[in-house]
C-alpha positions as a printed Julia matrix, in Angstrom:
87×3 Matrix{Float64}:
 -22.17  -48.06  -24.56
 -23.94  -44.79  -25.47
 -23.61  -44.2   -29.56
 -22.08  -40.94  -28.41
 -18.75  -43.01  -26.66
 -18.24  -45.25  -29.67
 -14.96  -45.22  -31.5
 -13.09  -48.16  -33.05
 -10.01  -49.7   -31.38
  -7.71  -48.47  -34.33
  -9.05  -44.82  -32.96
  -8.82  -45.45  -29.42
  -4.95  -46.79  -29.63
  -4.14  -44.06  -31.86
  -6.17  -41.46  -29.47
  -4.7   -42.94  -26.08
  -1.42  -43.72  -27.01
   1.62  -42.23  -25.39
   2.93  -40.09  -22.31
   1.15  -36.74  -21.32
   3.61  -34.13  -21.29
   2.68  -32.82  -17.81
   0.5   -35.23  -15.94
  -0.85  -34.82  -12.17
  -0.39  -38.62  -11.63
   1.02  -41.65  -13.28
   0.7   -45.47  -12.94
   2.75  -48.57  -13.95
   1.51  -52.16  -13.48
   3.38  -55.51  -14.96
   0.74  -58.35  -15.57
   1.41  -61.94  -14.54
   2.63  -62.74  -17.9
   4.94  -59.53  -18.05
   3.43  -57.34  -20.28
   3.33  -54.33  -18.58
   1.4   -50.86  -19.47
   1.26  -47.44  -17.75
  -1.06  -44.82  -17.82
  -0.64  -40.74  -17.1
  -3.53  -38.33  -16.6
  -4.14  -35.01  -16.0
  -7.4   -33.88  -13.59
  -9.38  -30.56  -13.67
 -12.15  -29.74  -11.46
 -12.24  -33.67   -9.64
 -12.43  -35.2   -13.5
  -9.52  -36.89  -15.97
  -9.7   -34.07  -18.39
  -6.6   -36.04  -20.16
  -5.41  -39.39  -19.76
  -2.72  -41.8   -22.27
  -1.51  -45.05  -22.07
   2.25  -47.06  -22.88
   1.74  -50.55  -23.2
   4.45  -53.38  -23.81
   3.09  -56.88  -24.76
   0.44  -58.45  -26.91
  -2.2   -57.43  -28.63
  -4.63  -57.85  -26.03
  -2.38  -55.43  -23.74
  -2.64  -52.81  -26.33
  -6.36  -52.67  -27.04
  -6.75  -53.06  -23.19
  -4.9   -49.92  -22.55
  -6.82  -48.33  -25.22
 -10.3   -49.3   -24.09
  -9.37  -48.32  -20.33
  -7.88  -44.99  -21.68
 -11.1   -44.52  -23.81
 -13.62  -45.44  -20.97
 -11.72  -42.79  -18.26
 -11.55  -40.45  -20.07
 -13.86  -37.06  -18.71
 -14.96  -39.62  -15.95
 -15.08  -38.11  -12.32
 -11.75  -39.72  -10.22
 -14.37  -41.76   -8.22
 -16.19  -42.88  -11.28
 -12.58  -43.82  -12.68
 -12.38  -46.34   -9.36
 -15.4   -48.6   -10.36
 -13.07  -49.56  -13.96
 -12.28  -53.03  -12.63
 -10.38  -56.39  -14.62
 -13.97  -57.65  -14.95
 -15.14  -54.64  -17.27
């Protein structure tokens, strides 16, 4: 990761965390072991110019949602696509 992107988990939860007010789309998944998390993002000009994340579980769950929310955030929509469960 470019030294430019880095930020500590602490920042990225505290960054990420939460509902956007106004958000052009919104997603909700529930993981096999029930935690589930959500995320809402806003686009401008084809790129997530805004994105946060609600998570309900472990720990693991939270800094997931954090690092996902960190990594898409000012990526293009199909740039956002290639995030995958293997990242």
């Amino acid at each position: 990761m470019p030294l430019d992107r880095q930020i500590s988990m602490e920042e990225a939860a505290i960054k990420y965390s939460g509902e956007l007010d106004k958000p052009d789309g919104i997603s909700d998944v529930t993981g096999p072991c029930g935690d589930k998390m959500g995320f809402s993002l806003v686009v401008s000009q084809g790129r997530i110019s805004a994105i946060k994340f609600r998570a309900t579980g472990c720990s693991v769950t939270q800094a997931c949602g954090a690092v996902v929310a960190f990594t898409a955030d000012q990526l293009s929509l199909s740039e956002a696509l290639f995030i995958s469960q293997g990242y």
